[in-house]
CSV table of C-alpha atoms and ligand atoms in Angstrom, one decimal:
chain,number,residue,atom,x,y,z
A,1,UNK,CA,1.1,14.6,7.0
A,2,UNK,CA,4.1,14.6,5.0
A,3,UNK,CA,3.4,14.0,1.5
A,4,UNK,CA,6.8,10.8,1.5
A,5,UNK,CA,8.9,11.3,-2.1
A,6,UNK,CA,11.0,8.7,-1.2
A,7,UNK,CA,7.8,6.3,-1.7
A,8,UNK,CA,6.8,7.6,-4.8
A,9,UNK,CA,10.9,7.5,-6.3
A,10,UNK,CA,13.3,5.8,-3.9
A,11,UNK,CA,16.1,7.6,-5.8
A,12,UNK,CA,15.1,11.3,-5.4
A,13,UNK,CA,18.2,13.0,-3.9
A,14,UNK,CA,17.5,16.7,-4.7
A,15,UNK,CA,13.2,17.8,-4.0
A,16,UNK,CA,11.3,21.5,-3.5
A,17,UNK,CA,9.1,21.5,-0.8
A,18,UNK,CA,7.2,24.2,1.8
A,19,UNK,CA,7.8,25.1,5.2
A,20,UNK,CA,4.4,24.1,7.0
A,21,UNK,CA,6.0,23.9,11.1
A,22,UNK,CA,9.1,25.4,12.6
A,23,UNK,CA,10.1,25.2,15.8
A,24,UNK,CA,13.3,26.0,16.8
A,25,UNK,CA,15.7,24.0,15.0
A,26,UNK,CA,13.1,20.9,14.0
A,27,UNK,CA,11.5,21.2,10.5
A,28,UNK,CA,8.3,20.4,9.2
A,29,UNK,CA,6.8,20.6,4.9
A,30,UNK,CA,4.9,19.3,3.4
A,31,UNK,CA,6.8,16.7,1.5
A,32,UNK,CA,10.3,15.0,1.8
A,33,UNK,CA,12.5,13.0,0.4
A,34,UNK,CA,13.9,12.3,3.7
A,35,UNK,CA,13.8,8.8,5.1
A,36,UNK,CA,13.4,9.2,9.0
A,37,UNK,CA,14.7,6.8,11.4
A,38,UNK,CA,12.5,3.5,11.8
A,39,UNK,CA,12.9,0.0,11.2
A,40,UNK,CA,15.7,-0.8,11.6
A,41,UNK,CA,16.9,1.9,9.2
A,42,UNK,CA,19.1,5.1,10.3
A,43,UNK,CA,17.6,8.2,8.9
A,44,UNK,CA,18.9,10.5,6.2
A,45,UNK,CA,20.9,13.7,6.0
A,46,UNK,CA,21.7,16.4,4.4
A,47,UNK,CA,19.9,19.8,4.3
A,48,UNK,CA,17.4,22.1,3.6
A,49,UNK,CA,17.5,25.3,2.6
A,50,UNK,CA,21.8,24.9,3.0
A,51,UNK,CA,21.2,24.4,6.6
A,52,UNK,CA,22.3,20.4,8.0
A,53,UNK,CA,19.5,18.1,9.0
A,54,UNK,CA,21.3,16.0,11.7
A,55,UNK,CA,18.2,14.2,12.1
A,56,UNK,CA,14.7,12.9,10.8
A,57,UNK,CA,11.5,11.3,12.7
A,58,UNK,CA,8.2,10.5,12.2
A,59,UNK,CA,5.5,10.8,14.6
A,60,UNK,CA,2.5,9.5,12.8
A,61,UNK,CA,1.5,10.5,8.9
A,62,UNK,CA,4.0,13.5,9.9
A,63,UNK,CA,8.0,13.8,9.6
A,64,UNK,CA,10.2,16.1,11.4
A,65,UNK,CA,13.3,17.4,9.6
A,66,UNK,CA,16.5,18.2,12.7
A,67,UNK,CA,18.6,20.5,12.3
A,68,UNK,CA,22.2,22.0,13.5
A,69,UNK,CA,20.8,25.1,14.1
A,70,UNK,CA,17.3,27.2,14.7
A,71,UNK,CA,15.6,26.9,11.3
A,72,UNK,CA,15.8,30.1,9.6
A,73,UNK,CA,13.2,30.1,7.5
A,74,UNK,CA,9.0,30.1,8.1
A,75,UNK,CA,6.0,28.9,7.3
A,76,UNK,CA,4.7,29.0,3.8
A,77,UNK,CA,8.3,29.4,2.7
A,78,UNK,CA,10.0,27.1,-0.2
A,79,UNK,CA,13.1,25.2,0.7
A,80,UNK,CA,15.3,23.0,-0.9
A,81,UNK,CA,16.5,19.8,0.1
A,82,UNK,CA,19.5,17.7,-0.5
A,83,UNK,CA,20.3,14.4,0.8
A,84,UNK,CA,23.9,13.0,1.4
A,85,UNK,CA,23.7,10.4,-1.7
A,86,UNK,CA,26.3,8.4,-0.5
A,87,UNK,CA,24.9,7.4,2.8
A,88,UNK,CA,22.0,6.6,1.5
A,89,UNK,CA,22.9,5.1,-1.2
A,90,UNK,CA,24.6,2.6,0.8
A,91,UNK,CA,21.8,2.1,2.9
A,92,UNK,CA,19.7,1.2,0.0
A,93,UNK,CA,22.3,-1.4,-0.8
A,94,UNK,CA,22.7,-2.8,2.9
A,95,UNK,CA,18.9,-2.5,3.0
A,96,UNK,CA,17.9,-4.8,0.0
A,97,UNK,CA,20.6,-7.4,1.0
A,98,UNK,CA,19.4,-7.3,4.5
A,99,UNK,CA,16.4,-8.9,3.2
A,100,UNK,CA,17.7,-10.8,1.1
A,101,UNK,CA,19.5,-12.8,3.7
A,102,UNK,CA,16.5,-13.1,6.0
A,103,UNK,CA,14.9,-14.6,3.4
A,104,UNK,CA,17.8,-17.3,2.7
A,105,UNK,CA,18.3,-17.4,6.9
A,106,UNK,CA,14.9,-18.0,7.5
A,107,UNK,CA,14.2,-20.5,4.4
A,108,UNK,CA,17.9,-22.6,5.3
A,109,UNK,CA,16.5,-23.2,9.2
A,110,UNK,CA,13.7,-21.1,9.8
A,111,UNK,CA,14.4,-18.8,11.7
A,112,UNK,CA,12.6,-15.6,12.5
A,113,UNK,CA,14.2,-12.2,12.6
A,114,UNK,CA,14.5,-10.6,16.4
A,115,UNK,CA,16.2,-7.4,14.9
A,116,UNK,CA,18.4,-5.0,12.5
A,117,UNK,CA,20.4,-2.4,12.0
A,118,UNK,CA,20.6,-1.5,9.3
A,119,UNK,CA,23.4,1.5,8.5
A,120,UNK,CA,25.6,3.0,5.9
A,121,UNK,CA,29.2,1.1,6.6
A,122,UNK,CA,27.9,-1.7,8.9
A,123,UNK,CA,24.3,-3.7,9.3
A,124,UNK,CA,23.4,-6.6,11.3
A,125,UNK,CA,20.6,-8.9,11.3
A,126,UNK,CA,19.4,-10.8,14.6
A,127,UNK,CA,17.8,-14.3,13.5
A,128,UNK,CA,15.8,-16.8,16.5
A,129,UNK,CA,18.9,-19.3,16.5
A,130,UNK,CA,20.8,-21.3,18.7
A,131,UNK,CA,23.5,-22.1,16.4
A,132,UNK,CA,25.5,-19.8,13.7
A,133,UNK,CA,29.0,-21.1,13.1
A,134,UNK,CA,31.8,-19.2,10.4
A,135,UNK,CA,30.9,-22.1,8.4
A,136,UNK,CA,27.5,-21.4,8.0
A,137,UNK,CA,27.6,-17.7,8.4
A,138,UNK,CA,29.6,-18.3,4.6
A,139,UNK,CA,27.4,-20.5,3.1
A,140,UNK,CA,24.0,-18.1,4.3
A,141,UNK,CA,25.9,-15.4,1.9
A,142,UNK,CA,27.2,-17.2,-0.7
A,143,UNK,CA,23.6,-17.7,-1.5
A,144,UNK,CA,22.7,-14.0,-0.6
A,145,UNK,CA,25.4,-13.4,-3.9
A,146,UNK,CA,23.4,-15.8,-5.6
A,147,UNK,CA,20.8,-13.8,-5.8
A,148,UNK,CA,21.8,-10.3,-5.7
A,149,UNK,CA,24.1,-11.4,-9.2
A,150,UNK,CA,21.1,-12.5,-10.8
A,151,UNK,CA,19.9,-8.9,-10.7
A,152,UNK,CA,16.2,-9.2,-9.1
A,153,UNK,CA,13.7,-6.7,-9.8
A,154,UNK,CA,12.4,-4.6,-6.4
A,155,UNK,CA,9.0,-3.8,-6.6
A,156,UNK,CA,7.1,-1.8,-4.6
A,157,UNK,CA,3.3,-1.6,-4.5
A,158,UNK,CA,0.3,-1.7,-1.9
A,159,UNK,CA,-2.0,-4.6,-0.5
A,160,UNK,CA,-5.0,-4.3,1.4
A,161,UNK,CA,-4.4,-6.1,4.4
A,162,UNK,CA,-6.0,-9.2,4.1
A,163,UNK,CA,-5.1,-10.3,0.5
A,164,UNK,CA,-1.3,-9.0,1.6
A,165,UNK,CA,-1.3,-12.1,4.2
A,166,UNK,CA,-1.9,-14.4,2.2
A,167,UNK,CA,1.6,-13.5,0.7
A,168,UNK,CA,3.6,-16.6,2.0
A,169,UNK,CA,6.4,-15.9,4.5
A,170,UNK,CA,5.1,-12.2,4.3
A,171,UNK,CA,5.8,-11.7,8.1
A,172,UNK,CA,9.3,-12.4,9.1
A,173,UNK,CA,9.5,-10.5,12.1
A,174,UNK,CA,9.6,-12.6,15.3
A,175,UNK,CA,8.8,-9.5,17.6
A,176,UNK,CA,6.7,-7.3,14.8
A,177,UNK,CA,3.6,-8.2,12.8
A,178,UNK,CA,2.2,-5.4,10.2
A,179,UNK,CA,1.7,-2.2,12.0
A,180,UNK,CA,-2.4,-2.6,11.9
A,181,UNK,CA,-2.9,-0.3,8.9
A,182,UNK,CA,-6.0,-1.0,6.5
A,183,UNK,CA,-3.2,-0.6,3.6
A,184,UNK,CA,0.1,-2.0,3.8
A,185,UNK,CA,3.4,-1.6,1.4
A,186,UNK,CA,4.6,-4.5,0.1
A,187,UNK,CA,8.4,-5.0,-1.1
A,188,UNK,CA,9.0,-7.9,-3.5
A,189,UNK,CA,12.7,-9.3,-4.3
A,190,UNK,CA,11.7,-11.4,-7.6
A,191,UNK,CA,11.1,-14.5,-6.1
A,192,UNK,CA,13.3,-14.9,-3.1
A,193,UNK,CA,11.3,-12.1,-0.8
A,194,UNK,CA,8.1,-10.5,-0.2
A,195,UNK,CA,7.2,-7.7,2.8
A,196,UNK,CA,5.1,-5.7,4.2
A,197,UNK,CA,8.2,-2.8,4.3
A,198,UNK,CA,8.1,1.1,4.7
A,199,UNK,CA,11.9,1.6,3.7
A,200,UNK,CA,13.9,2.9,0.9
A,201,UNK,CA,15.8,-0.1,-1.4
A,202,UNK,CA,17.9,0.0,-4.7
A,203,UNK,CA,15.3,-1.1,-7.8
A,204,UNK,CA,18.2,-4.0,-8.7
A,205,UNK,CA,19.9,-6.4,-6.3
A,206,UNK,CA,22.6,-6.2,-8.9
A,207,UNK,CA,23.1,-2.2,-7.6
A,208,UNK,CA,24.2,-4.0,-4.1
A,209,UNK,CA,27.0,-5.5,-5.5
A,210,UNK,CA,29.2,-8.0,-3.5
A,211,UNK,CA,27.4,-8.7,0.7
A,212,UNK,CA,30.5,-9.6,2.7
A,213,UNK,CA,29.7,-11.1,5.8
A,214,UNK,CA,32.1,-9.8,8.8
A,215,UNK,CA,31.2,-11.4,11.9
A,216,UNK,CA,27.9,-13.6,14.0
A,217,UNK,CA,28.0,-12.9,17.6
A,218,UNK,CA,25.8,-14.7,20.1
A,219,UNK,CA,23.7,-12.1,22.2
A,220,UNK,CA,21.7,-14.9,24.6
A,221,UNK,CA,21.1,-18.9,24.5
A,222,UNK,CA,18.6,-18.5,21.3
A,223,UNK,CA,19.8,-15.1,19.7
A,224,UNK,CA,22.7,-15.0,16.8
A,225,UNK,CA,23.2,-11.6,15.5
A,226,UNK,CA,24.9,-11.3,11.2
A,227,UNK,CA,27.0,-8.4,10.5
A,228,UNK,CA,27.8,-7.8,7.0
A,229,UNK,CA,28.8,-5.5,4.4
A,230,UNK,CA,28.4,-4.4,0.9
A,231,UNK,CA,30.8,-3.7,-1.3
A,232,UNK,CA,31.2,-2.7,-5.1
B,301,LIG,ZN1,12.9,-4.2,5.4
């Protein structure tokens, strides 16, 4: 089991850890600040002991780092990790924006979220909607930016599953209910949104800057995709 430093403090960009397992170019540590790929988010990149980390994945409670070359350290050795913070911070801003966007569209239309991809440069959310035009997109994006400008606090906390399921609108995901765990991590964005979520977010919506709608795409009869980015 890897201790998730990014859950304790999402602003950790450097950390010390101990090597537990190495296998060729793959390293498992006792703890890490590298957020693995999952939940629509790209993984963090950076370095471990000065060697590039190109992929981070999770398998249950274990997080594996794939290096650009064979690991030069062995079991039990200390190692210093450094995240590509510019990339990670953009992912945090994008991710919190995606939650606000999902909440706005869900509230306005009842649409569910059928997919998302959060990347540093451009992100997207898919909605179960039959129609979605440029005017609607810009009105939703305006609502998102109103929430961003209100400087809403983003809180993360843990709740027992039965308590969490009482929160209104907790599950807006069409295909994925929260995983069957006894305790869920909840991410709450002011009075706008609360979701069961394992990803990384900003502390305050003001850090997002400005959300910009880029384009929409039809992905089937009842599926609309909205692309967006964030600007300072
Ligand atoms: Zn999320």
